[in-house]
Coordinates of C-alpha atoms in Angstrom, one line a residue:
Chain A
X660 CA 19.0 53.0 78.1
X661 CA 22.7 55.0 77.8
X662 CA 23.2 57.5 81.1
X663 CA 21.9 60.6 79.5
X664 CA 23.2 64.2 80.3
X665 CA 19.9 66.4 81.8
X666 CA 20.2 70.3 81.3
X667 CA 18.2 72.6 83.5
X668 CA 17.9 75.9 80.9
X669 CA 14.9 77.6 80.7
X670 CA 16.7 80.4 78.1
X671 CA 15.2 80.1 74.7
X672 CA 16.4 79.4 72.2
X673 CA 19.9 78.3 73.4
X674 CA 17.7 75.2 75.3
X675 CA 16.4 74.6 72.0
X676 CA 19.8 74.2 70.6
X677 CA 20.8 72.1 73.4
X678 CA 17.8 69.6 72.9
X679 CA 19.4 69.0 69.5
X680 CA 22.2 67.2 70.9
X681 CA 21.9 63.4 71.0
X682 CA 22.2 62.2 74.5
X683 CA 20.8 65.0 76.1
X684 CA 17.7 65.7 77.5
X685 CA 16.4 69.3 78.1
X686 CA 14.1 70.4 81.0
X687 CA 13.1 73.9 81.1
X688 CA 10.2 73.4 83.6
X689 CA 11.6 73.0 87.4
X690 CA 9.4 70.0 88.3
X691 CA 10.3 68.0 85.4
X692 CA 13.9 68.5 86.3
X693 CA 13.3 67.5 89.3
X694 CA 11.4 64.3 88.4
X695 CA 13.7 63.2 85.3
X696 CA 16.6 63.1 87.7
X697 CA 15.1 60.5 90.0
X698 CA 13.5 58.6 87.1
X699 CA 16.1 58.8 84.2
X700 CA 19.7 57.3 84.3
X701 CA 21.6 60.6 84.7
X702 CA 25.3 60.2 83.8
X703 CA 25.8 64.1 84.5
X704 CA 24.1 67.5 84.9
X705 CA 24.1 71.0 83.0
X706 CA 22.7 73.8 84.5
X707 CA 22.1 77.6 83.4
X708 CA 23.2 80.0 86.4
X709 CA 21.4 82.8 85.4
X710 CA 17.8 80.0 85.4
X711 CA 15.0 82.3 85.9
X712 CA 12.6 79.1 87.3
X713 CA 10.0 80.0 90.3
X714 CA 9.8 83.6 88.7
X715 CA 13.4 84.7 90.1
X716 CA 15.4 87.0 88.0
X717 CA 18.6 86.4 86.0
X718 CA 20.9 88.2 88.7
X719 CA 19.8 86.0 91.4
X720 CA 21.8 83.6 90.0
X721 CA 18.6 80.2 90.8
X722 CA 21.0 77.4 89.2
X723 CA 23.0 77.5 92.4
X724 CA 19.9 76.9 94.6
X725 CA 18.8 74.0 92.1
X726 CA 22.5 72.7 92.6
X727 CA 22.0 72.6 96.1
X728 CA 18.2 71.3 96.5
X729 CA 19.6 68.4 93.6
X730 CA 22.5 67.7 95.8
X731 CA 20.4 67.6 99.3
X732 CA 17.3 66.3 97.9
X733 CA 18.1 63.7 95.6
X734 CA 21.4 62.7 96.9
X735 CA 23.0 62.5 93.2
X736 CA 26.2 63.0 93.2
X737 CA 26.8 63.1 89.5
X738 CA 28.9 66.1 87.8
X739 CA 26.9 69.1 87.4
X740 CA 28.7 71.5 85.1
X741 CA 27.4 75.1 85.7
X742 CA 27.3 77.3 83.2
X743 CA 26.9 81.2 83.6
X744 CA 28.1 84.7 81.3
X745 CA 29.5 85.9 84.9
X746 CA 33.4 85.5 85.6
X747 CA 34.6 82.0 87.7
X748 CA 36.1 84.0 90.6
X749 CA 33.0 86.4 90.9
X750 CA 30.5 83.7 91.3
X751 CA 32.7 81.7 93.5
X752 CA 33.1 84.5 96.1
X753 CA 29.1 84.8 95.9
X754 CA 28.7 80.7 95.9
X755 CA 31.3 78.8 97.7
X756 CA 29.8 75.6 96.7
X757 CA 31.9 76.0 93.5
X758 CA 34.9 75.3 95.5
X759 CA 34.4 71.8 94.7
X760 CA 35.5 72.2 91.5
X761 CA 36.2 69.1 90.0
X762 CA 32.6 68.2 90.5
X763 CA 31.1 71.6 89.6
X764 CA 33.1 72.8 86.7
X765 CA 32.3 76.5 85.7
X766 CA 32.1 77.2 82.2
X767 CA 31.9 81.1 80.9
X768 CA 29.3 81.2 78.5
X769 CA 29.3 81.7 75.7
X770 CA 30.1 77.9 74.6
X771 CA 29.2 75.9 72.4
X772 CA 26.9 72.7 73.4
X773 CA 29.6 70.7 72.5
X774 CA 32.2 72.2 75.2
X775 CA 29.2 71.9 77.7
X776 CA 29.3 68.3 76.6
X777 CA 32.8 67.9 77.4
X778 CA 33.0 69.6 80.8
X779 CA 30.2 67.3 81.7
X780 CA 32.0 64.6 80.6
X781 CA 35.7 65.3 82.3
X782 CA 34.1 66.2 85.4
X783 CA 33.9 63.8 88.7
X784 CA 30.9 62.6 90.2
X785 CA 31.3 63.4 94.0
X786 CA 31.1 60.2 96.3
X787 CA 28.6 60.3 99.6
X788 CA 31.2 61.6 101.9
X789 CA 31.9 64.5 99.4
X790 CA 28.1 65.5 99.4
X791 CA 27.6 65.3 102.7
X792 CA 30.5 67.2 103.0
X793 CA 29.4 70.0 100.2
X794 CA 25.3 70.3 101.6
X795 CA 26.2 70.4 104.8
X796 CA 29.5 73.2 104.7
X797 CA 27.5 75.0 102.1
X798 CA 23.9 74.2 101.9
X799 CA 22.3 75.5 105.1
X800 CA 20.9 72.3 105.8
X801 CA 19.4 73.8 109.6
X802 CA 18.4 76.9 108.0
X803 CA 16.3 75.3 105.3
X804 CA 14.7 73.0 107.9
X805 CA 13.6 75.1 109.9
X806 CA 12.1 76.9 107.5
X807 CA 10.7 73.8 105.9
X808 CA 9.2 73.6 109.2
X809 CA 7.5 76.8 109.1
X810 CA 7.0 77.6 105.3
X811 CA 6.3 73.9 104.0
X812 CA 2.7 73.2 102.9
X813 CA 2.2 70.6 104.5
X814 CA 3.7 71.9 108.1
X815 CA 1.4 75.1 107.7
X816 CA -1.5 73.1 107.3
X817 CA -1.1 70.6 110.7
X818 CA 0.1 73.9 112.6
X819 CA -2.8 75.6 111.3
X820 CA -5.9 73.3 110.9
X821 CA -7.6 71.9 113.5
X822 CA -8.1 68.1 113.4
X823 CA -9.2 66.5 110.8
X824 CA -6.8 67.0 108.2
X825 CA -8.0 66.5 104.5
X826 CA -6.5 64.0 101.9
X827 CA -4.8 66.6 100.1
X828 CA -3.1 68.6 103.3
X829 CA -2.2 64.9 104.3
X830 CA -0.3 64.5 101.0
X831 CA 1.3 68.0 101.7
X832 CA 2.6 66.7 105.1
X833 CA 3.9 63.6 103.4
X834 CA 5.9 65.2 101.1
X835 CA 7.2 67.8 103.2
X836 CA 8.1 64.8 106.1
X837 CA 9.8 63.3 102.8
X838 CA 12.2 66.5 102.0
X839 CA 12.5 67.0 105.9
X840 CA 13.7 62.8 106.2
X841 CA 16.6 64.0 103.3
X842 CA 17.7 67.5 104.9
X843 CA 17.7 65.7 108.2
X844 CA 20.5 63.4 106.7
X845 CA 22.5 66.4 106.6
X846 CA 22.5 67.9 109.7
X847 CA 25.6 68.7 111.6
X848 CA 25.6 66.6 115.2
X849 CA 23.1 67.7 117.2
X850 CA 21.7 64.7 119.1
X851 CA 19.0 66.3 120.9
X852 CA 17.3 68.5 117.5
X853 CA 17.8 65.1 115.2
X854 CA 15.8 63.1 118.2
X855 CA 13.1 65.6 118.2
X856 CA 12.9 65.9 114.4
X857 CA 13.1 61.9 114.3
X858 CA 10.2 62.1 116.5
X859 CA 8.4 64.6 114.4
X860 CA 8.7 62.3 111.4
X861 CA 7.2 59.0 113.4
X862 CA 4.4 61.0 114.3
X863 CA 3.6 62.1 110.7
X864 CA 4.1 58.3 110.0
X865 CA 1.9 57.2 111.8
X866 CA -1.1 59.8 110.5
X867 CA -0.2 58.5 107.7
X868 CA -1.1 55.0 108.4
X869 CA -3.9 56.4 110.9
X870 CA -5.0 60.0 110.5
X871 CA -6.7 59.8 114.1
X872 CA -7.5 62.8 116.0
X873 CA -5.2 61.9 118.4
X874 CA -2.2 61.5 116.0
X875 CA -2.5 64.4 114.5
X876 CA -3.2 66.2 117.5
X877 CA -0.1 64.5 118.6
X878 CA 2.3 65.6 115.8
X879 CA 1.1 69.4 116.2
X880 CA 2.3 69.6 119.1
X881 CA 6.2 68.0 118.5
X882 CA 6.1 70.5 115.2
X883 CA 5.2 73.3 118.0
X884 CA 7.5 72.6 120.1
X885 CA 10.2 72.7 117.5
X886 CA 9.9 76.1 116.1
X887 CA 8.8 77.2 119.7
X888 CA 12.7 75.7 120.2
X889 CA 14.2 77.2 117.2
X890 CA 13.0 80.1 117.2
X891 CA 15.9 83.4 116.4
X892 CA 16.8 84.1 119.9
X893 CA 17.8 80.6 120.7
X894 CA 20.0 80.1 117.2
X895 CA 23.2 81.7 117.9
X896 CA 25.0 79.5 115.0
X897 CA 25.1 81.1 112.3
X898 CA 23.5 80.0 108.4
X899 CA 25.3 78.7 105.7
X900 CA 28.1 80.1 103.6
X901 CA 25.9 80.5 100.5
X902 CA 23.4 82.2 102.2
X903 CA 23.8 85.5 102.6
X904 CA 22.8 85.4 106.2
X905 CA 19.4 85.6 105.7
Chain B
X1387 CA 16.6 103.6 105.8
X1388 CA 14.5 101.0 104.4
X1389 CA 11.4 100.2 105.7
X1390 CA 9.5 96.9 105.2
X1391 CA 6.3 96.4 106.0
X1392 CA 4.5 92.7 106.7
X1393 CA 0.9 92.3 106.3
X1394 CA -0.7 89.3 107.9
X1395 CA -4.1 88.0 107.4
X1396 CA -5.8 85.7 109.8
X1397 CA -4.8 82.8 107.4
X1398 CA -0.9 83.1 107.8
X1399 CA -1.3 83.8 111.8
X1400 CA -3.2 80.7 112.1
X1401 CA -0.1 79.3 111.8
X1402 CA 2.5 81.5 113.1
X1403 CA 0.9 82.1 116.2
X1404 CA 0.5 78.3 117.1
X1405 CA 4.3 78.0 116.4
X1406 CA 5.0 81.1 118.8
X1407 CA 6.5 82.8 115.7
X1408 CA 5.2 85.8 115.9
X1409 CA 6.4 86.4 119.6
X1410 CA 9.7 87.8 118.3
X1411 CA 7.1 90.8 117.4
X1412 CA 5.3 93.2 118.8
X1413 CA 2.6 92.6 116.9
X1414 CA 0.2 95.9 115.4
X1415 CA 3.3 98.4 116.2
X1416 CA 5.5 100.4 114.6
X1417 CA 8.9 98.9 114.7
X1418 CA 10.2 101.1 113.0
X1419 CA 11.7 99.2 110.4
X1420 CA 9.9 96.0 110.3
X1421 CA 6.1 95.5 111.0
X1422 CA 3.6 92.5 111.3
X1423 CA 0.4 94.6 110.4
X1424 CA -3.2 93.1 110.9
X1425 CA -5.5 94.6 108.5
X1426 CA -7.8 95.9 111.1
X1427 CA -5.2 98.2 112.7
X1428 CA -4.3 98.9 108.7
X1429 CA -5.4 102.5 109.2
X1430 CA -3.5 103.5 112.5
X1431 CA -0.5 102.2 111.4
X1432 CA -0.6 104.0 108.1
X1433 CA -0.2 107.2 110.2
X1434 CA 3.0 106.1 111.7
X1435 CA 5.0 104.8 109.2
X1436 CA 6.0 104.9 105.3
X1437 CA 7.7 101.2 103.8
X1438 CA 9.8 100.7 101.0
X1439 CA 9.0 96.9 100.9
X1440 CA 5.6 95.8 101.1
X1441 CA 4.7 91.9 102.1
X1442 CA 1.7 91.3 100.8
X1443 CA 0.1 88.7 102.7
X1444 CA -1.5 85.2 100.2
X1445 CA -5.0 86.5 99.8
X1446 CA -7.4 88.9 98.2
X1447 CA -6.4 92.6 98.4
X1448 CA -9.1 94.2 100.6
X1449 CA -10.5 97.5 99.1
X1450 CA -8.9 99.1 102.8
X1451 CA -4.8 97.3 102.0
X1452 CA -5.1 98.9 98.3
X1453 CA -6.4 102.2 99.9
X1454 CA -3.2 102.1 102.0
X1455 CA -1.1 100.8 99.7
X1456 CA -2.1 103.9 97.3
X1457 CA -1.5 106.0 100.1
X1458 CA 2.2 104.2 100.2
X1459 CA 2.9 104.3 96.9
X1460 CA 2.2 108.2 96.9
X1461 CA 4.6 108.8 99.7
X1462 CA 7.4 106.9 98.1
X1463 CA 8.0 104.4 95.5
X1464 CA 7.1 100.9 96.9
X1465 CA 8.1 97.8 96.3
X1466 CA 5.3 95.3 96.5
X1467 CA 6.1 91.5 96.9
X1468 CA 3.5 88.6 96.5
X1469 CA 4.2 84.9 97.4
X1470 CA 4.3 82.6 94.0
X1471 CA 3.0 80.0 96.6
X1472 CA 2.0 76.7 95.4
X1473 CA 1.7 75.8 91.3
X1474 CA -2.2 74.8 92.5
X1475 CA -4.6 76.2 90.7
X1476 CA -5.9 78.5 93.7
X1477 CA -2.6 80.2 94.2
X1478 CA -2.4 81.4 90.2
X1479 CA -5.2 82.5 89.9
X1480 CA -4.6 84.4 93.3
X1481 CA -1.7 85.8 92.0
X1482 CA -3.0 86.8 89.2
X1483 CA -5.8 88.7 91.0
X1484 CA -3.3 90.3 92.8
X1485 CA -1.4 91.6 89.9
X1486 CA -4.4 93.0 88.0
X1487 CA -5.6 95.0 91.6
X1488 CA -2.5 96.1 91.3
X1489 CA -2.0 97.3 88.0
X1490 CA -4.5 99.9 88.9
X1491 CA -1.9 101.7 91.5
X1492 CA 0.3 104.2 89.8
X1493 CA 3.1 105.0 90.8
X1494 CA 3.7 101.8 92.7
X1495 CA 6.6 99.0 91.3
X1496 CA 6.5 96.3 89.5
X1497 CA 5.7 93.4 92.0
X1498 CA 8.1 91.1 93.2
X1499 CA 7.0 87.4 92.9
X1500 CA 8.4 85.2 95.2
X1501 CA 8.4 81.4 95.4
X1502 CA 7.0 79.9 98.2
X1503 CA 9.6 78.1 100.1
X1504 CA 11.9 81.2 99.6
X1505 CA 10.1 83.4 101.3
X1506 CA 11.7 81.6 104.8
X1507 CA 14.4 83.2 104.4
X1508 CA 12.2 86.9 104.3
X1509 CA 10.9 85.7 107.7
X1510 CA 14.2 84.8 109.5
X1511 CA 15.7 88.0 108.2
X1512 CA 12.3 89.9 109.6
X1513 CA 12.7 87.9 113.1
X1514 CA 16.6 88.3 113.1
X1515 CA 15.5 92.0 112.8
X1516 CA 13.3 92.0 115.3
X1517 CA 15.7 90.7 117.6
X1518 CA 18.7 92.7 116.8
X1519 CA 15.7 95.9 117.7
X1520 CA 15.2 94.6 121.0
X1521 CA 18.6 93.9 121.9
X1522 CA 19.6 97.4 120.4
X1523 CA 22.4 95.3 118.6
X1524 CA 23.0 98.0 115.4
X1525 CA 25.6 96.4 114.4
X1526 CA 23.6 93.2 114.0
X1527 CA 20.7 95.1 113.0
X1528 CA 22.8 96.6 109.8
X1529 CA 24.4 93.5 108.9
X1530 CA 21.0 91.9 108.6
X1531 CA 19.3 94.5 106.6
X1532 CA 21.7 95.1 104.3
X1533 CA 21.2 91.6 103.4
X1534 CA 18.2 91.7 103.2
X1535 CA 18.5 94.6 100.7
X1536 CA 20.8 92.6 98.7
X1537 CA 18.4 89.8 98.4
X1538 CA 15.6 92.3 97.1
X1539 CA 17.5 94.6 95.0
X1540 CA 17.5 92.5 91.9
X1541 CA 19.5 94.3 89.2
X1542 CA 17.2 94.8 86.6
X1543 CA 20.0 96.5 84.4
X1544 CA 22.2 93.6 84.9
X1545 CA 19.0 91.4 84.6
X1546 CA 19.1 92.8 80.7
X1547 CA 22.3 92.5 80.1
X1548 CA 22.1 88.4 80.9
X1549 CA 18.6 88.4 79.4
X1550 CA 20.3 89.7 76.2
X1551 CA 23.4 87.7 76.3
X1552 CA 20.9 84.1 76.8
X1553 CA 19.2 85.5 73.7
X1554 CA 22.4 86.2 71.4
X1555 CA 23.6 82.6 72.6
X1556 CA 22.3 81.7 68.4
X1557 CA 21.8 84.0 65.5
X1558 CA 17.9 83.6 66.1
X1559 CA 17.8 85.1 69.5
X1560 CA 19.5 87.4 68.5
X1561 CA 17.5 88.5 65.8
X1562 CA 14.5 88.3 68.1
X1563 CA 16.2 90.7 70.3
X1564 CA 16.7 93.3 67.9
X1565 CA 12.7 92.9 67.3
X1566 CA 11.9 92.9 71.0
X1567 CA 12.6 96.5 71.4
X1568 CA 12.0 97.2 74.5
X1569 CA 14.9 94.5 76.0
X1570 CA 17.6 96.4 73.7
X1571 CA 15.9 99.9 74.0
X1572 CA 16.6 100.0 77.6
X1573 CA 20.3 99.0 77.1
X1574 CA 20.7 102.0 74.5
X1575 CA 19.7 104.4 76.7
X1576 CA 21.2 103.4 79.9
X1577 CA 24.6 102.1 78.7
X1578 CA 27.6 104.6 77.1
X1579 CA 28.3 101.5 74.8
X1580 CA 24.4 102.0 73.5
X1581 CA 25.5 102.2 70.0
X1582 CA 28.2 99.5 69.8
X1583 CA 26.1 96.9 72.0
X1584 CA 23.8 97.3 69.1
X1585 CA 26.2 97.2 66.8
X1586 CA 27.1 93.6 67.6
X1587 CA 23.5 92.3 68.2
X1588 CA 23.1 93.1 64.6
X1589 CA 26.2 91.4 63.1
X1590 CA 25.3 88.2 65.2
X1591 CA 22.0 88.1 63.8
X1592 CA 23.6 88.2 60.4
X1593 CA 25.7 85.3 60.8
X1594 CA 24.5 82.5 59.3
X1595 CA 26.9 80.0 61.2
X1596 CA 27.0 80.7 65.2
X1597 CA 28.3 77.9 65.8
X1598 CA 31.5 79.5 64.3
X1599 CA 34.6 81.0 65.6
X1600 CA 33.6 84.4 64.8
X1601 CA 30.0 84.1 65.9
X1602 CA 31.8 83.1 69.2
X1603 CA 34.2 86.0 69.7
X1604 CA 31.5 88.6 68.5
X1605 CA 29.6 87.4 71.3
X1606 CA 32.7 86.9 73.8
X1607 CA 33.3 90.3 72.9
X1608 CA 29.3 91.5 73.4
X1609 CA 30.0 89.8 76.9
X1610 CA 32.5 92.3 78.0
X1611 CA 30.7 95.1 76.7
X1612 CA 27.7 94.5 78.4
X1613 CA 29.3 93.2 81.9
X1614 CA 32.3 95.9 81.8
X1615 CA 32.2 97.0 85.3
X1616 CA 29.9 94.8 86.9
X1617 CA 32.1 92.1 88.7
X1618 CA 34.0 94.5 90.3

């Protein structure tokens, strides 16, 4: 099968339009993005700016949160063009990530599918020191643990429940310890947090080979102990560039 | 000042507390700007305090949160935000319960909805809050609330303007958007270019080709119009 180009647009009927072209492949659904990139062979990525997915609104500007979560989660470091009606410079002040411009080409809407087609197609796929070097300067890898920590489902259910935990909160757990395994790859050095979260995800391994009492038991206490750690007062570093501080 | 006001039902502090989250908190008081509020001191603290942001906490709205939500909403026009939480089926239709208890509130805002792994960053702004309060650190304080402030202001004009401009992207969209009053209407009224914004939505639903040139700089030029002023 030929590398296909996947579009993230969930702006009707433009995504229509776009699913006309042969080669690529349309998702306007967040999950199924999500999914086709790990399953399909992605030669490069086009995403809407202004993508109004998990009920946020055009001005919040979601593609560049999907660019960051692709880039972190998946570790695909193919092209993504981004595509937006706002001005290059504008956005770039508001989302430094598009400072690596030769893998994150800009183009102003409006354009035709064709020029999307060509940006994807002139720009560079980033190589694993670039990535690591784009999630971590601009990605808030330690804020968006921490808060994986404390907003996952899976983390809320083993700091909440007592023992034992069901099938489906086990899942949860797994998945989150799954994103928290790739986040983890991006953390600036910081031997002694890595250890503990390293720890954290053992213990989840091992409920999931053996969801004893004791195990989980066990891993509530490591998760308590890190947020007890990370908690405001003891972060003086601050979050990432993209962030806005929050 | 803007004043944000957290509910929390036993089910989120069964997990907060365990974490020692809620520490950064004194928890039931007034903190002036920033409150964790249990729903049996709902009444007491309603005395105290007004809030432009409301939290609304992943459950069933008690018939004692919408009576002091209605007493908000009467006080000053609040902003109500509900977690999107998981695509499960318990969590839509909780949402949706939500929404249709609060239809019933005049007066009150359209409800945020937030997804559910977003709404981290609503809690380290809250702590960071609560921090900079107890440290008297204003400067700190500021910086982190007008963030915050940033994050929840969407634009809902500008959100038109791009909802428009996606639309006109082809000749159908843009003859649904002429259609779709109430998208355009609100542009009329609030922007001096009213009538040639309307103007150009027409001509590009009249284009048969828009894939063409002049399809293109219609709509380059329906850009400007509508974002004249906005990236400053």
């Amino acid at each position: 099968m030929n590398p296909a180009i996947l579009c993230g647009w969930n702006q009707e009927p433009f995504a229509e339009r776009l699913a006309d072209e042969p080669g690529f492949i349309v998702c306007c659904d967040q999950d199924n993005f999500f999914a086709r990139l790990l399953e399909d062979s992605v030669q490069a990525v086009i995403l809407a700016a202004e993508l109004t997915w998990s009920g946020e609104a055009p001005s919040v500007f979601y593609g560049f949160e999907v660019l960051c979560r692709m880039r972190a989660e998946t570790g695909l470091g193919c092209a993504v063009v981004m595509a937006s009606f706002m001005e290059g410079e504008w956005l770039r002040r508001r989302f430094p990530i598009l400072d690596f411009q030769s893998h994150h080409p800009l183009v102003r809407l409006p354009a035709r599918p064709q020029v999307l087609r060509q940006a994807a197609m002139n720009a560079k796929p980033a190589d694993r020191f670039r990535l690591r070097d784009m999630v971590r300067s601009y990605c808030d890898p330690r804020g968006r643990l921490l808060r994986l920590l404390t907003h996952g489902n899976g983390f809320r259910k083993l700091a909440a429940l007592q023992v034992p935990l069901s099938p489906s909160d086990q899942q949860a757990l797994m998945q989150d310890a799954r994103l928290l395994e790739r986040w983890l790859e991006h953390l600036p050095a910081d031997a002694e947090h890595i250890a503990q979260l390293k720890n954290l995800l053992d213990r989840i391994d091992k409920i999931g080979r053996t969801p004893t009492v004791e195990n989980i038991s066990d891993a509530r206490r490591m998760l308590q102990e890190i947020c007890r750690s990370r908690r405001p007062e003891s972060r003086s570093e601050s979050h990432g560039k993209n962030d806005n501080g929050l | 000042m803007l004043v944000i006001s957290t509910m929390v039902n036993d089910r989120t502090r069964s997990y907060l507390q365990p974490m020692g989250l809620t520490g950064g908190f004194d928890e039931d008081q007034d903190l002036a700007a920033v409150a964790f509020t249990a729903t049996a001191t709902m009444d007491c603290f309603s005395q105290q305090t007004v809030a432009d942001l409301f939290l609304l906490y992943d459950g069933p709205i008690t018939a004692q949160a919408m009576q002091w939500l209605r007493r908000l909403a009467n006080e000053r026009p609040v902003q109500v935000i509900l977690h999107r939480g998981t695509d499960s089926e318990e969590d839509r239709l909780r949402v949706e319960n939500q929404r249709t208890k609060l239809s019933t509130l005049p007066g009150l805002q359209q409800p945020i909805l937030l997804e559910h792994a977003s709404c981290g960053w609503v809690y380290d702004a809250l702590m960071e809050l609560a921090v900079c309060l107890r440290r008297k650190d204003e400067q700190g304080y500021e910086a982190v609330l007008h963030n915050l402030r940033l994050r929840f202001n969407s634009d809902s004009l500008l959100d038109q303007r791009l909802q428009l401009l996606h639309r006109c992207l082809t000749a159908q969209g843009a003859a649904q958007a002429l259609v779709e009053t109430t998208l355009l209407k609100s542009l009329l009224i609030n922007l001096e270019e009213g009538p040639f914004i309307h103007t150009l939505v027409l001509e590009l639903a009249a284009t048969t080709d828009d894939g063409s040139a002049v399809y293109q700089n219609r709509l380059t030029a329906l850009r400007e119009l509508l974002l004249k002023g906005v990236m400053e």
